[in-house]
Coordinates of C-alpha atoms and ligand atoms in Angstrom, one line a residue:
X700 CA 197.5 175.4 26.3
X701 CA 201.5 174.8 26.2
X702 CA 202.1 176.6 29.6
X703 CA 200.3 174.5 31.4
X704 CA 202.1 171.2 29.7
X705 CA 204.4 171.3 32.6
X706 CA 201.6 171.0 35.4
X707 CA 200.9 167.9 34.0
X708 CA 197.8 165.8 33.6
X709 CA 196.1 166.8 37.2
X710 CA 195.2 170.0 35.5
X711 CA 194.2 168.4 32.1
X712 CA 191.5 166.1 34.4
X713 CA 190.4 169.2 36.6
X714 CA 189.3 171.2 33.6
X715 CA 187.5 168.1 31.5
X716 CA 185.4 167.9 34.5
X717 CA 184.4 171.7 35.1
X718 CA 181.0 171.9 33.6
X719 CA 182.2 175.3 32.4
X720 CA 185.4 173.8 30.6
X721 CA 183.3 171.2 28.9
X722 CA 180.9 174.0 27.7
X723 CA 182.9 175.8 25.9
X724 CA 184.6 172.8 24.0
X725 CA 180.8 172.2 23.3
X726 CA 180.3 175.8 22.1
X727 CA 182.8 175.8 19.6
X728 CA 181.5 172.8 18.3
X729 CA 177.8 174.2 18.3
X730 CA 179.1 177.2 16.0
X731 CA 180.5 175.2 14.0
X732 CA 177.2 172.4 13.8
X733 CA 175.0 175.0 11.9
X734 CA 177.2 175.2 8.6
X735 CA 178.4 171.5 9.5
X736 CA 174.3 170.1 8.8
X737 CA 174.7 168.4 12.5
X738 CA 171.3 169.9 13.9
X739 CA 168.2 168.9 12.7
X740 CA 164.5 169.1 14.5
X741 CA 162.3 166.1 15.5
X742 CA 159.1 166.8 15.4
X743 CA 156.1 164.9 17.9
X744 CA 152.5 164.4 17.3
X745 CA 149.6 166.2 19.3
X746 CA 146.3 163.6 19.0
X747 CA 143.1 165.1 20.4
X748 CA 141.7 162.7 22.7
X749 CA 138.3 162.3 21.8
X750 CA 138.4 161.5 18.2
X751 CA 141.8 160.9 17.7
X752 CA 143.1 163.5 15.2
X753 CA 146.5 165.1 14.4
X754 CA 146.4 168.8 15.4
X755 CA 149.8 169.7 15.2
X756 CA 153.6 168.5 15.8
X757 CA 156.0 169.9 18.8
X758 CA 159.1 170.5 17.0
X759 CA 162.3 169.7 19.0
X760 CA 165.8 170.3 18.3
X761 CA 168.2 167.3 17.9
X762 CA 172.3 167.5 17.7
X763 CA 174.3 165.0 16.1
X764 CA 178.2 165.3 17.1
X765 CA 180.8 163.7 15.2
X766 CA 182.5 162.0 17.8
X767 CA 179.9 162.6 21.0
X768 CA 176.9 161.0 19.0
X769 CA 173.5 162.6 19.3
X770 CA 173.9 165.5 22.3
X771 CA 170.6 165.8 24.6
X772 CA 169.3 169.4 24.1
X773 CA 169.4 169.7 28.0
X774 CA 172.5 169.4 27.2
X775 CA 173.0 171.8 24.3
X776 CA 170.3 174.4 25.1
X777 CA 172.6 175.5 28.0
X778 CA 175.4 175.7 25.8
X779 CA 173.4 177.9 23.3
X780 CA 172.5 180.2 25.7
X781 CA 176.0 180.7 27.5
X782 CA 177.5 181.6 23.9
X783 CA 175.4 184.1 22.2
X784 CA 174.2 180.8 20.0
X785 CA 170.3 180.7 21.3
X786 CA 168.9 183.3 18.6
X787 CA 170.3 181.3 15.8
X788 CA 169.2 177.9 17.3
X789 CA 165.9 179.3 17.7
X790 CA 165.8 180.8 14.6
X791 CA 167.0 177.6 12.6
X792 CA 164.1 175.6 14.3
X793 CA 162.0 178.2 13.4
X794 CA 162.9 177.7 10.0
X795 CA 162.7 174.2 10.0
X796 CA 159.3 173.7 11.4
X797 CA 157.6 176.7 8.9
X798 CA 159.1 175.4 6.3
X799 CA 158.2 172.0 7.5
X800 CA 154.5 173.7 7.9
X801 CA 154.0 174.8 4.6
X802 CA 155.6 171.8 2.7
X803 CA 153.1 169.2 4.9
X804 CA 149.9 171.6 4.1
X805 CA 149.0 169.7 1.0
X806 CA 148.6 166.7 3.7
X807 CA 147.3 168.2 6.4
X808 CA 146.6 171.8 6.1
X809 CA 145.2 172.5 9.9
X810 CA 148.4 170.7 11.0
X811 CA 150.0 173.1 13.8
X812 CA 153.6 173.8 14.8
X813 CA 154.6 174.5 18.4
X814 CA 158.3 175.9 18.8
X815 CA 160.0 175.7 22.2
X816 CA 161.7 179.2 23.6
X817 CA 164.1 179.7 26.1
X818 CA 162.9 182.0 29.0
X819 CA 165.8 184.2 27.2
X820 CA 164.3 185.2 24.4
X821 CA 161.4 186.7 25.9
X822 CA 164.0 189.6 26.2
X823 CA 164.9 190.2 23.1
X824 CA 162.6 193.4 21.8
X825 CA 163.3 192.3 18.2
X826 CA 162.1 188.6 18.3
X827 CA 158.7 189.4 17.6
X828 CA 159.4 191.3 14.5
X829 CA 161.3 188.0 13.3
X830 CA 159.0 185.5 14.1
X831 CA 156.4 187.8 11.8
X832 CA 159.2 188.2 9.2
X833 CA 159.4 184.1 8.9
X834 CA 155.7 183.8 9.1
X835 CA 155.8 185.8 5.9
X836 CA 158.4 183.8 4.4
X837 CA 157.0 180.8 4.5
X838 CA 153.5 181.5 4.2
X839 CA 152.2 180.0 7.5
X840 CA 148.8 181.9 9.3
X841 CA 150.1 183.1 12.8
X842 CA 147.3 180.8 14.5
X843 CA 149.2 178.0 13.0
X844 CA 152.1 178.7 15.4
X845 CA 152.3 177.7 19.2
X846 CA 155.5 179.3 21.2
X847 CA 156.1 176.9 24.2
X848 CA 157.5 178.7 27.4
X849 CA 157.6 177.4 30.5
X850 CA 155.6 178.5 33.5
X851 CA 158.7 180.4 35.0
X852 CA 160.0 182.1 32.0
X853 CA 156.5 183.6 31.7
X854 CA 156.8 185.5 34.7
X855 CA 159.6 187.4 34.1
X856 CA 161.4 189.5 37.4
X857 CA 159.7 191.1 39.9
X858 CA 156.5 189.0 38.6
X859 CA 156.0 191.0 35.2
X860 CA 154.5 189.9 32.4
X861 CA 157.6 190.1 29.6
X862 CA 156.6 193.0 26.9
X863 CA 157.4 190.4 24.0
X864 CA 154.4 187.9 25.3
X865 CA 152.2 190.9 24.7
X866 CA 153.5 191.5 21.2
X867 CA 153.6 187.8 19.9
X868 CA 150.0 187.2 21.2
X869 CA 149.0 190.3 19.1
X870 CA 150.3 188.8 15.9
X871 CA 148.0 186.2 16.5
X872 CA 150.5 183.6 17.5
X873 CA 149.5 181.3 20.4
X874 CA 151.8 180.9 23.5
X875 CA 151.9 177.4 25.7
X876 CA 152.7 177.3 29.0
X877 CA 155.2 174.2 29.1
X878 CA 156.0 172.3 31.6
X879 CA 152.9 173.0 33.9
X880 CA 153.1 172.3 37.5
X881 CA 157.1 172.2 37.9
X882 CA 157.7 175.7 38.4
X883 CA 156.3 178.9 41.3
X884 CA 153.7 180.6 40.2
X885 CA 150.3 180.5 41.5
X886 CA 147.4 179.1 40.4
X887 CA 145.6 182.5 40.4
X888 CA 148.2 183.9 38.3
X889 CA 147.3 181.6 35.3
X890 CA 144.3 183.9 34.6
X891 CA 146.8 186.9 33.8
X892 CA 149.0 185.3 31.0
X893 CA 148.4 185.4 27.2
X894 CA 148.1 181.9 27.2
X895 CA 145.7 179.8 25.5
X896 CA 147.5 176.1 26.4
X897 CA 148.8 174.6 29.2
X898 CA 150.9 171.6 28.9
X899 CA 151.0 169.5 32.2
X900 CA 154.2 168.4 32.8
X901 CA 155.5 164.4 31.8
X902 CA 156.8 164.0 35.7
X903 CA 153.0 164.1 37.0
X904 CA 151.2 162.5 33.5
X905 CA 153.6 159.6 34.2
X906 CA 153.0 159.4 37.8
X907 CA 149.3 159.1 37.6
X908 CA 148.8 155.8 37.2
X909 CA 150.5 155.0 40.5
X910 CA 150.9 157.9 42.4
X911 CA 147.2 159.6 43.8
X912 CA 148.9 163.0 44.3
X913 CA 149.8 163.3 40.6
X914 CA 146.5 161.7 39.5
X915 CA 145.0 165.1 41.5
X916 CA 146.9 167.2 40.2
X917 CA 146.5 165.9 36.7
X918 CA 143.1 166.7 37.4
X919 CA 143.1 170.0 38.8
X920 CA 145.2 171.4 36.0
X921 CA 142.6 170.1 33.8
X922 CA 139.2 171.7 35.6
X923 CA 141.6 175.0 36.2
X924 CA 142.2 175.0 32.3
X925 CA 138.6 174.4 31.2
X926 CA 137.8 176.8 33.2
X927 CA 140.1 179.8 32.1
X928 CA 139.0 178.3 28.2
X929 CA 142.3 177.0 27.9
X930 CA 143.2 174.3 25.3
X931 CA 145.0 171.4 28.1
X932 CA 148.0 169.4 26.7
X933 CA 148.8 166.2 28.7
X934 CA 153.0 165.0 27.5
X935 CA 155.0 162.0 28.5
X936 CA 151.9 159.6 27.4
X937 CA 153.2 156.3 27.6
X938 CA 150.4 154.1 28.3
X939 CA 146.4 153.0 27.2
X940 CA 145.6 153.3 30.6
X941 CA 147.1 156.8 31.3
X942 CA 145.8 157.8 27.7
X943 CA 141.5 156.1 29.2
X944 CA 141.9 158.2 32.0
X945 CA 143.4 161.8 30.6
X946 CA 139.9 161.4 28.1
X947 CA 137.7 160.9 31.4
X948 CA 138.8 163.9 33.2
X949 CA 138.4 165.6 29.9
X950 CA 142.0 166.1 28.7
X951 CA 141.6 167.8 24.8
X952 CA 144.8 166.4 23.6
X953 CA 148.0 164.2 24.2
X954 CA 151.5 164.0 23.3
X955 CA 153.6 160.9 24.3
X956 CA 155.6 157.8 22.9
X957 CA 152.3 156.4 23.3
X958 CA 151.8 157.8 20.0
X959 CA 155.3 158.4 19.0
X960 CA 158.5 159.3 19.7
X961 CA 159.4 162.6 18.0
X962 CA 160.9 161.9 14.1
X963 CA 163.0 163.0 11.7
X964 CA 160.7 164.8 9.4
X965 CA 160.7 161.9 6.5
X966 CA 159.9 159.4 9.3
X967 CA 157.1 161.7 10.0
X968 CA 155.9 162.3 6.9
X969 CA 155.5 158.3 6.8
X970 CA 153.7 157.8 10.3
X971 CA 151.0 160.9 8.6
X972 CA 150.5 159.1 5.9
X973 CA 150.2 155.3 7.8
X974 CA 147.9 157.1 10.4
X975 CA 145.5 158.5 7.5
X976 CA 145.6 154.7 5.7
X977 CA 143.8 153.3 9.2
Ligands
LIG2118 P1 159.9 169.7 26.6 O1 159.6 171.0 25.9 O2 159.1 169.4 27.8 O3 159.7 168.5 25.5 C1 159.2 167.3 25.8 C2 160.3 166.3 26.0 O4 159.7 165.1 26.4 C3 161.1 165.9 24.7 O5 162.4 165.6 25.1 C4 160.4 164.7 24.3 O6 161.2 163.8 23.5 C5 160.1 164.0 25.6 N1 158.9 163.1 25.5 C6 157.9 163.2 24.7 N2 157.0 162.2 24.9 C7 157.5 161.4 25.9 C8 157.1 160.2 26.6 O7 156.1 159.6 26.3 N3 158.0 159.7 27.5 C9 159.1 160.4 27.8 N4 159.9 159.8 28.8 N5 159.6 161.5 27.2 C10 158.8 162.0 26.3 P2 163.7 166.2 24.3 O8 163.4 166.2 22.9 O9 164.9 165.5 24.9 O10 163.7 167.7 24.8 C11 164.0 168.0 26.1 C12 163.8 169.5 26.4 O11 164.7 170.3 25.7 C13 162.4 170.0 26.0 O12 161.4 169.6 26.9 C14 162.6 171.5 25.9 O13 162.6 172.1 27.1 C15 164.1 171.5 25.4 N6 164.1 171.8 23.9 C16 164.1 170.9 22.9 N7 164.2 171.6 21.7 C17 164.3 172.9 22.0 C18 164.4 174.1 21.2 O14 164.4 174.1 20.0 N8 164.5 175.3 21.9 C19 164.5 175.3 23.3 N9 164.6 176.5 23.9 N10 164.4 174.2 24.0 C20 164.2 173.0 23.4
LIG2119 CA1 157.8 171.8 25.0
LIG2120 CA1 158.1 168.9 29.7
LIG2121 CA1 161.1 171.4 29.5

């Protein structure tokens, strides 16, 4: 601002590098993106590991700034949620991958969506009244829709389970818990939650095939899942190897550049169809 012309440049460099500072020059350019057309969602294959079929597609947001380039959404999620701009991000991808949903149905009709959520909006009352309004919209079943929360933003304070988990399992809408094996809860506490996924997290997928620790953990998670009748998702699959040995220990299904990396949804709608050509 002019008052602080006279302090110079000291100040200027200060403030660029104040993670705060640099958030909100973000955050007006994130209100602006929506009407701009600079978001967009990627969306990533899940493959079932024992005969290799498309169940669904993670859908993941994707930022591209005029003058930053594309903006990580570790990078932008923050800023959404700092601004009173996560309901509409989550909404737009919402939008997106239903829309995406129903378009791709005349391809693959059992094809799933899974939607990531901020621990956030498991506070909002009114969420689950949208998500069923957008369902309706765009004519998608509520077992065609996977919310994907991570461990901790399941447990809400004081070790409750969030009202709002409650509600969206009753609409039929299945909840993942992302990220498996990063965050604090027990084991023991797996058995309470609405969930009927668990995605084990990249960091011990990728460190498997080196590392003996993440190998038994990877299969822990697995026998722990099978046994609460829990779907289990491996991500980060990079490799053949890491894929042979996630289908031993009876992995159900896998999500990785292996496969893919997540695309724009033409670029999808091309790897569908050159997958269904083999
Ligand atoms: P996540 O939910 O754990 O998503 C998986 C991340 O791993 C994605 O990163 C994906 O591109 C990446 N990935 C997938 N396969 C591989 C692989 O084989 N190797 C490696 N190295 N990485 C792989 P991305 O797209 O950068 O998203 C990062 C995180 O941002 C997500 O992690 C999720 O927590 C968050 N996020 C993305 N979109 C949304 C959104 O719409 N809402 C919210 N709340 N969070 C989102
Ligand atoms: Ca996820
Ligand atoms: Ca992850
Ligand atoms: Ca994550």
């Amino acid at each position: 601002s002019a008052k602080n012309v006279t302090s110079g440049v000291q100040v200027y460099n200060v403030a660029l590098e104040s993670g705060s500072v640099r958030r909100l020059g973000l955050a007006s350019d994130l209100r602006r993106a929506f009407d701009a057309g600079e978001l967009d969602v990627h969306y990533q294959p899940k493959i079932t590991l024992t005969d290799r079929r498309l169940v669904g597609v993670e859908c993941l947001a994707r930022w591209h700034h005029p003058t930053h380039g594309d903006v990580a959404p570790e990078d932008f999620i923050p800023v959404a949620e700092h601004t009173g701009l996560l309901s509409r991000l989550t909404e737009f991808v919402l939008r997106e991958g239903l829309s995406r949903a129903s378009e791709w149905s005349e391809q693959n009709s059992a094809i799933g969506i899974a939607v990531n959520l901020s621990p956030r909006t498991l506070t909002d009352a009114d969420f689950p009244s949208l998500v069923a309004r957008l369902l309706d919209e765009y004519h998608v079943d509520a077992g065609r829709l996977t919310l994907e929360i991570t461990e901790d933003g399941m447990v809400s304070a004081g070790g409750k389970m969030p009202h709002t988990l409650q509600r969206l399992r009753d609409l039929g809408i299945r909840l993942a818990v992302d990220d498996f094996g990063k965050g604090y809860s027990s084991l023991s506490y797996l058995r309470n939650l609405p969930a009927s996924e668990i995605k084990i997290d990249k960091s011990f997928v990728q460190g498997m095939a080196t590392d003996e620790g993440d190998l038994a953990i990877v299969r822990a998670v697995v026998d722990l899942a099978r046994h609460f009748h829990m779907t289990v998702v491996a991500e980060g699959v990079e490799s053949e190897m890491t894929l042979s040995h996630l289908t031993e220990m009876g992995c159900d299904i896998a999500q990785g550049f292996y496969f893919s990396r997540p695309l724009a949804a033409d670029r999808f709608v091309a790897w569908m169809a050159a997958q269904s050509a083999d």
